[in-house]
């Protein structure tokens, strides 16, 4: 009886008796805690340089702290948020974020997927072409912004010279409220579409050859093969890429800041640009933090929404 | 190839491919072309589409005039620091996430992913306050610390994917041979994931190399500017000739182009882990 | 060279129990084979002996010393993995030297960078070099010593794995399906080599496999495992000739033993469904329901025996020296009386002389020596009576 109870206890705890005393058992526990030890530096680092600042940011968003005296803000409750939600400027910023994000996601995925399909077959110089297609992804954002500012230059930029050949323009690509958003999206898509292409290329290579052969036997042409076979196969990847692109677009700063600084007439004043302006130009740290929090809420909402859709899609695919 | 009769569809494919390649390459080419132009040519109508290669020898001189070397040295410092700090922490974290079972592992993974959602622009405000307290304002090491928080999770993903692909028996075999756990990491796992570590190093290096926002906010003295901030300062001020600006941008861009091309495959397999499963 | 005792060893993964109270003794210098279908827990058992998997309850002892908490190295075992698990970044020489290098590793050598230098330096010490050469010569690996595992063939990799196990002269060799990644010809050759190695090193071997041929040819003792439970422990002869239950009987032997449902009354067995056709003698069995186990090679065409049973040939395969036929009890026209379905896989089997040419649908009279039959209780599957004559192992 006594032995039996011990056995039961052992099988519940998963640890044999005499464990406490033996040095070997001590070693085994050390093995387990080694996992914590290995991940602790990374986690602690993120706590110090991300979580605590984030928490500080939440606190700030409930104060009227100003840049000149960062320690001297006083608690104002939800005032900042109330102000923002009633402010046309904030909603303009929200709209700009959504337009920018939506346009970048849609166009980079279309262009990236198209390019992946184009180079997903053997041809001479394929390696060279793919290397060139990666240039934008590797180019430092600041350098890219710099050259685009020059390309967009109203009087001497190559963009206006090109459309001038067709008798159009000149256009103020970065100064005209009608074109500002387009110009920023255009430059961003240039920068990010190679990433989409690389991911899609990897996904395309996982399409089983039998699928193509089956389609050929069925007499499907290129386009209907793509729609009927390749695209459904790519959908899970496209969804993940769309999520990444969305999250990254919501938080993208440099290229917009350097091209338009949020202008013209605040057309490209996304939330992230708005945070920076509030903090370092208007010097209202509290307000900037509140905008940032609403931006994080937007990202979180997208992510949660993604996982809900993803789970539903996965369930449907499992049924089919 | 020429013996194959080309259908109209194929011509469309070639034209599209040419257009996309041109689209991708043109800004870099234009950077190069502009760097070899004279200011008088740039603002005249009808620019030369072909670069004046004979002016290449002038470039070092114009780079020296804007102290491009100093700017690049600062960038290299940030990049190197970020790489070392990120890889040291990411190696342990990736190994733990791949090989150990412990409470809160799922949370740790989520935490790493969640960092991808936080805008730098949001954290720049509280980090500014933190760095004032720590005396890290106007200090390149401070930039390393801030940038590492954003780069290290990405390095962790890349390396975890690589470790996941190593058959676990190899480490068990080492264990039977008398190799302790940390020895398994350094003698077996790390040598086996070296290519992916190189990819992670390239990604984190150029994260640091390209970093702009923190540097622009935290660094006030010009001699500490990295190239990203230095270049942005050229913008909108007309004292520096555009060809010099573009030449600087080009030497700032070239190392990134070269290294990314070398390690591209590994980067993708790491970043898209889980995304592409067919 | 330890004697190994298993005392009620159990293993659960979460709520799933994969090993149920495993108790056995392994004598010194034994070649023990853990045999069973995939998923029977045999690899888990081996890993627990090695110390790679924790034991949920019970105890494993080497010479009366509890080893449950010892690291694999402290148990002085060598382990050959199914996948070989060679170190891809090391040469064959470095692979084989690795256990020796680890023996000489001081704690301080484990610092990053220092460790890879130390590893190379130790591997160049003369006694290490000599021992590696010795092992390589034994396994005929001399000409591959400076190559990486990736450039070797399956059989060569297998030999490197064995070499790595051999180099430290462990007291216990553990081999986890080491031949399953090889093709048939190489497998037969490696089987011989491992058997020779066993004779040469004179140590205890525990060998896991699902292949009965490997088990029968190499083992000094076999433990048959099924769903985490021991079904039988014995020498290859015992396992083959005196199976403890219907599972073992069917698992060992190819083609597998026939198990025909019968009823025994007054020392006479009648075949279920065709009771009126034949009565086989069943001496010494109580009245009851049994499965009559008879190996296909013991079934023959009736030749003046005191009894025989008419059967329908359902299929026939000519294999040269012999002919395998599938059969069902009863006459073809007596469909209703058949006790098996017409599905060929549920037919009974007979291994006949190669000169026999039988077409499906033919009626034959078959008989067998009742003394060669094994009788199982139909409800429990446990053996009721072992055969009175013994086969020699013909696996």
mmCIF file of N, CA and C in Angstrom, chain C residues 32-106:
data_model
loop_
_atom_site.group_PDB
_atom_site.id
_atom_site.type_symbol
_atom_site.label_atom_id
_atom_site.label_comp_id
_atom_site.label_asym_id
_atom_site.label_seq_id
_atom_site.Cartn_x
_atom_site.Cartn_y
_atom_site.Cartn_z
ATOM 1 N N UNK C 32 20.440 -8.189 -26.208
ATOM 2 C CA UNK C 32 18.995 -8.141 -26.017
ATOM 3 C C UNK C 32 18.370 -7.343 -27.148
ATOM 4 N N UNK C 33 17.328 -7.897 -27.749
ATOM 5 C CA UNK C 33 16.608 -7.150 -28.770
ATOM 6 C C UNK C 33 15.235 -6.795 -28.238
ATOM 7 N N UNK C 34 14.899 -5.499 -28.325
ATOM 8 C CA UNK C 34 13.539 -5.059 -28.024
ATOM 9 C C UNK C 34 12.802 -5.042 -29.351
ATOM 10 N N UNK C 35 11.826 -5.927 -29.472
ATOM 11 C CA UNK C 35 11.172 -6.126 -30.756
ATOM 12 C C UNK C 35 9.702 -5.772 -30.636
ATOM 13 N N UNK C 36 9.195 -5.064 -31.614
ATOM 14 C CA UNK C 36 7.775 -4.753 -31.598
ATOM 15 C C UNK C 36 7.425 -3.854 -32.761
ATOM 16 N N UNK C 37 6.139 -3.725 -33.045
ATOM 17 C CA UNK C 37 5.721 -2.852 -34.139
ATOM 18 C C UNK C 37 5.972 -1.396 -33.764
ATOM 19 N N UNK C 38 5.894 -0.488 -34.728
ATOM 20 C CA UNK C 38 6.168 0.910 -34.412
ATOM 21 C C UNK C 38 5.122 1.421 -33.438
ATOM 22 N N UNK C 39 5.579 2.261 -32.524
ATOM 23 C CA UNK C 39 4.670 2.804 -31.527
ATOM 24 C C UNK C 39 4.472 1.908 -30.319
ATOM 25 N N UNK C 40 5.259 0.830 -30.193
ATOM 26 C CA UNK C 40 5.066 -0.073 -29.067
ATOM 27 C C UNK C 40 5.836 0.386 -27.841
ATOM 28 N N UNK C 41 6.658 1.440 -27.987
ATOM 29 C CA UNK C 41 7.378 1.971 -26.835
ATOM 30 C C UNK C 41 8.806 1.465 -26.724
ATOM 31 N N UNK C 42 9.280 0.746 -27.725
ATOM 32 C CA UNK C 42 10.615 0.158 -27.603
ATOM 33 C C UNK C 42 11.714 1.215 -27.637
ATOM 34 N N UNK C 43 11.531 2.237 -28.484
ATOM 35 C CA UNK C 43 12.552 3.290 -28.520
ATOM 36 C C UNK C 43 12.550 4.092 -27.228
ATOM 37 N N UNK C 44 11.353 4.347 -26.703
ATOM 38 C CA UNK C 44 11.257 5.060 -25.429
ATOM 39 C C UNK C 44 12.000 4.292 -24.339
ATOM 40 N N UNK C 45 11.827 2.975 -24.335
ATOM 41 C CA UNK C 45 12.519 2.115 -23.372
ATOM 42 C C UNK C 45 14.027 2.318 -23.478
ATOM 43 N N UNK C 46 14.520 2.264 -24.713
ATOM 44 C CA UNK C 46 15.963 2.380 -24.939
ATOM 45 C C UNK C 46 16.477 3.748 -24.486
ATOM 46 N N UNK C 47 15.669 4.771 -24.785
ATOM 47 C CA UNK C 47 16.078 6.123 -24.400
ATOM 48 C C UNK C 47 16.103 6.284 -22.889
ATOM 49 N N UNK C 48 15.230 5.556 -22.203
ATOM 50 C CA UNK C 48 15.261 5.613 -20.737
ATOM 51 C C UNK C 48 16.510 4.923 -20.201
ATOM 52 N N UNK C 49 16.921 3.849 -20.850
ATOM 53 C CA UNK C 49 18.156 3.181 -20.432
ATOM 54 C C UNK C 49 19.340 4.130 -20.642
ATOM 55 N N UNK C 50 19.295 4.873 -21.758
ATOM 56 C CA UNK C 50 20.400 5.777 -22.075
ATOM 57 C C UNK C 50 20.424 6.984 -21.160
ATOM 58 N N UNK C 51 19.237 7.349 -20.639
ATOM 59 C CA UNK C 51 19.164 8.561 -19.839
ATOM 60 C C UNK C 51 18.766 9.762 -20.659
ATOM 61 N N UNK C 52 18.268 9.523 -21.873
ATOM 62 C CA UNK C 52 17.819 10.635 -22.723
ATOM 63 C C UNK C 52 16.375 10.999 -22.418
ATOM 64 N N UNK C 53 15.628 10.053 -21.848
ATOM 65 C CA UNK C 53 14.240 10.308 -21.492
ATOM 66 C C UNK C 53 14.074 9.993 -20.015
ATOM 67 N N UNK C 54 13.379 10.869 -19.301
ATOM 68 C CA UNK C 54 13.172 10.647 -17.873
ATOM 69 C C UNK C 54 12.213 9.489 -17.644
ATOM 70 N N UNK C 55 12.420 8.792 -16.525
ATOM 71 C CA UNK C 55 11.551 7.684 -16.168
ATOM 72 C C UNK C 55 10.426 8.224 -15.299
ATOM 73 N N UNK C 56 9.185 7.876 -15.636
ATOM 74 C CA UNK C 56 8.065 8.406 -14.861
ATOM 75 C C UNK C 56 7.997 7.731 -13.490
ATOM 76 N N UNK C 57 8.049 6.398 -13.481
ATOM 77 C CA UNK C 57 8.114 5.714 -12.199
ATOM 78 C C UNK C 57 8.820 4.387 -12.391
ATOM 79 N N UNK C 58 9.227 3.791 -11.285
ATOM 80 C CA UNK C 58 9.998 2.572 -11.365
ATOM 81 C C UNK C 58 11.480 2.888 -11.339
ATOM 82 N N UNK C 59 12.299 1.862 -11.572
ATOM 83 C CA UNK C 59 13.716 2.051 -11.369
ATOM 84 C C UNK C 59 14.502 1.244 -12.395
ATOM 85 N N UNK C 60 15.558 1.842 -12.914
ATOM 86 C CA UNK C 60 16.507 1.087 -13.721
ATOM 87 C C UNK C 60 17.797 1.013 -12.914
ATOM 88 N N UNK C 61 18.356 -0.203 -12.782
ATOM 89 C CA UNK C 61 19.593 -0.372 -12.007
ATOM 90 C C UNK C 61 20.648 -1.022 -12.881
ATOM 91 N N UNK C 62 21.859 -0.488 -12.789
ATOM 92 C CA UNK C 62 23.018 -1.152 -13.390
ATOM 93 C C UNK C 62 23.768 -1.789 -12.219
ATOM 94 N N UNK C 63 23.852 -3.098 -12.176
ATOM 95 C CA UNK C 63 24.513 -3.771 -11.060
ATOM 96 C C UNK C 63 24.023 -3.247 -9.717
ATOM 97 N N UNK C 64 22.721 -3.245 -9.531
ATOM 98 C CA UNK C 64 22.098 -2.839 -8.263
ATOM 99 C C UNK C 64 22.249 -1.363 -7.940
ATOM 100 N N UNK C 65 22.826 -0.583 -8.840
ATOM 101 C CA UNK C 65 22.880 0.855 -8.574
ATOM 102 C C UNK C 65 21.813 1.569 -9.390
ATOM 103 N N UNK C 66 20.994 2.363 -8.697
ATOM 104 C CA UNK C 66 19.932 3.087 -9.374
ATOM 105 C C UNK C 66 20.551 4.140 -10.284
ATOM 106 N N UNK C 67 20.118 4.152 -11.565
ATOM 107 C CA UNK C 67 20.718 5.112 -12.499
ATOM 108 C C UNK C 67 19.709 6.137 -12.993
ATOM 109 N N UNK C 68 18.479 6.077 -12.476
ATOM 110 C CA UNK C 68 17.418 6.947 -12.994
ATOM 111 C C UNK C 68 17.845 8.388 -13.244
ATOM 112 N N UNK C 69 18.622 8.949 -12.313
ATOM 113 C CA UNK C 69 18.941 10.374 -12.425
ATOM 114 C C UNK C 69 20.295 10.631 -13.065
ATOM 115 N N UNK C 70 20.993 9.578 -13.473
ATOM 116 C CA UNK C 70 22.334 9.806 -14.031
ATOM 117 C C UNK C 70 22.243 10.334 -15.460
ATOM 118 N N UNK C 71 23.173 11.214 -15.769
ATOM 119 C CA UNK C 71 23.324 11.683 -17.149
ATOM 120 C C UNK C 71 23.802 10.511 -18.019
ATOM 121 N N UNK C 72 23.511 10.532 -19.319
ATOM 122 C CA UNK C 72 23.940 9.430 -20.183
ATOM 123 C C UNK C 72 25.426 9.118 -20.036
ATOM 124 N N UNK C 73 26.239 10.173 -19.971
ATOM 125 C CA UNK C 73 27.680 9.970 -19.888
ATOM 126 C C UNK C 73 28.056 9.192 -18.633
ATOM 127 N N UNK C 74 27.341 9.489 -17.527
ATOM 128 C CA UNK C 74 27.673 8.845 -16.259
ATOM 129 C C UNK C 74 27.265 7.368 -16.247
ATOM 130 N N UNK C 75 26.402 7.006 -17.205
ATOM 131 C CA UNK C 75 25.991 5.600 -17.270
ATOM 132 C C UNK C 75 26.965 4.780 -18.101
ATOM 133 N N UNK C 76 27.917 5.466 -18.744
ATOM 134 C CA UNK C 76 28.899 4.811 -19.601
ATOM 135 C C UNK C 76 28.234 3.965 -20.684
ATOM 136 N N UNK C 77 27.311 4.600 -21.404
ATOM 137 C CA UNK C 77 26.636 3.903 -22.493
ATOM 138 C C UNK C 77 27.006 4.571 -23.810
ATOM 139 N N UNK C 78 26.848 3.842 -24.892
ATOM 140 C CA UNK C 78 26.955 4.439 -26.220
ATOM 141 C C UNK C 78 25.610 4.235 -26.906
ATOM 142 N N UNK C 79 25.249 5.174 -27.752
ATOM 143 C CA UNK C 79 23.931 5.137 -28.370
ATOM 144 C C UNK C 79 24.095 5.329 -29.871
ATOM 145 N N UNK C 80 23.576 4.407 -30.646
ATOM 146 C CA UNK C 80 23.591 4.582 -32.099
ATOM 147 C C UNK C 80 22.176 4.919 -32.540
ATOM 148 N N UNK C 81 22.011 6.106 -33.120
ATOM 149 C CA UNK C 81 20.680 6.571 -33.498
ATOM 150 C C UNK C 81 20.273 6.044 -34.861
ATOM 151 N N UNK C 82 18.977 5.957 -35.037
ATOM 152 C CA UNK C 82 18.442 5.528 -36.327
ATOM 153 C C UNK C 82 18.938 6.435 -37.449
ATOM 154 N N UNK C 83 18.973 7.741 -37.157
ATOM 155 C CA UNK C 83 19.417 8.700 -38.168
ATOM 156 C C UNK C 83 20.933 8.885 -38.130
ATOM 157 N N UNK C 84 21.615 8.110 -37.314
ATOM 158 C CA UNK C 84 23.062 8.156 -37.084
ATOM 159 C C UNK C 84 23.484 9.375 -36.280
ATOM 160 N N UNK C 85 22.802 10.535 -36.521
ATOM 161 C CA UNK C 85 23.094 11.749 -35.749
ATOM 162 C C UNK C 85 24.579 12.069 -35.722
ATOM 163 N N UNK C 86 25.221 11.982 -36.864
ATOM 164 C CA UNK C 86 26.620 12.400 -36.947
ATOM 165 C C UNK C 86 26.689 13.922 -36.884
ATOM 166 N N UNK C 87 27.846 14.444 -36.506
ATOM 167 C CA UNK C 87 28.006 15.898 -36.457
ATOM 168 C C UNK C 87 28.391 16.370 -37.849
ATOM 169 N N UNK C 88 27.488 17.048 -38.533
ATOM 170 C CA UNK C 88 27.726 17.344 -39.955
ATOM 171 C C UNK C 88 28.918 18.267 -40.185
ATOM 172 N N UNK C 89 29.255 19.074 -39.163
ATOM 173 C CA UNK C 89 30.318 20.067 -39.382
ATOM 174 C C UNK C 89 31.691 19.518 -39.018
ATOM 175 N N UNK C 90 31.749 18.250 -38.604
ATOM 176 C CA UNK C 90 33.044 17.675 -38.238
ATOM 177 C C UNK C 90 33.406 16.579 -39.235
ATOM 178 N N UNK C 91 34.717 16.365 -39.382
ATOM 179 C CA UNK C 91 35.164 15.267 -40.239
ATOM 180 C C UNK C 91 34.873 13.942 -39.534
ATOM 181 N N UNK C 92 35.015 12.865 -40.274
ATOM 182 C CA UNK C 92 34.807 11.545 -39.686
ATOM 183 C C UNK C 92 35.732 11.369 -38.484
ATOM 184 N N UNK C 93 36.980 11.805 -38.648
ATOM 185 C CA UNK C 93 37.943 11.684 -37.554
ATOM 186 C C UNK C 93 37.455 12.435 -36.324
ATOM 187 N N UNK C 94 36.985 13.670 -36.544
ATOM 188 C CA UNK C 94 36.513 14.470 -35.409
ATOM 189 C C UNK C 94 35.250 13.877 -34.790
ATOM 190 N N UNK C 95 34.410 13.313 -35.638
ATOM 191 C CA UNK C 95 33.203 12.659 -35.129
ATOM 192 C C UNK C 95 33.557 11.522 -34.183
ATOM 193 N N UNK C 96 34.476 10.676 -34.643
ATOM 194 C CA UNK C 96 34.815 9.512 -33.830
ATOM 195 C C UNK C 96 35.566 9.942 -32.570
ATOM 196 N N UNK C 97 36.366 11.012 -32.708
ATOM 197 C CA UNK C 97 37.153 11.454 -31.563
ATOM 198 C C UNK C 97 36.311 12.187 -30.519
ATOM 199 N N UNK C 98 35.121 12.639 -30.913
ATOM 200 C CA UNK C 98 34.351 13.550 -30.050
ATOM 201 C C UNK C 98 34.139 13.018 -28.628
ATOM 202 N N UNK C 99 33.738 11.738 -28.451
ATOM 203 C CA UNK C 99 33.551 11.265 -27.068
ATOM 204 C C UNK C 99 34.838 11.319 -26.254
ATOM 205 N N UNK C 100 35.967 11.033 -26.897
ATOM 206 C CA UNK C 100 37.243 11.095 -26.182
ATOM 207 C C UNK C 100 37.575 12.534 -25.819
ATOM 208 N N UNK C 101 37.295 13.433 -26.770
ATOM 209 C CA UNK C 101 37.563 14.848 -26.526
ATOM 210 C C UNK C 101 36.752 15.326 -25.326
ATOM 211 N N UNK C 102 35.483 14.913 -25.293
ATOM 212 C CA UNK C 102 34.612 15.353 -24.201
ATOM 213 C C UNK C 102 35.125 14.829 -22.851
ATOM 214 N N UNK C 103 35.689 13.621 -22.868
ATOM 215 C CA UNK C 103 36.243 13.062 -21.635
ATOM 216 C C UNK C 103 37.325 13.959 -21.052
ATOM 217 N N UNK C 104 38.077 14.585 -21.938
ATOM 218 C CA UNK C 104 39.218 15.382 -21.487
ATOM 219 C C UNK C 104 38.887 16.863 -21.373
ATOM 220 N N UNK C 105 37.646 17.200 -21.628
ATOM 221 C CA UNK C 105 37.253 18.609 -21.574
ATOM 222 C C UNK C 105 37.172 19.066 -20.124
ATOM 223 N N UNK C 106 37.906 20.116 -19.807
ATOM 224 C CA UNK C 106 37.722 20.718 -18.486
ATOM 225 C C UNK C 106 36.631 21.765 -18.597
#
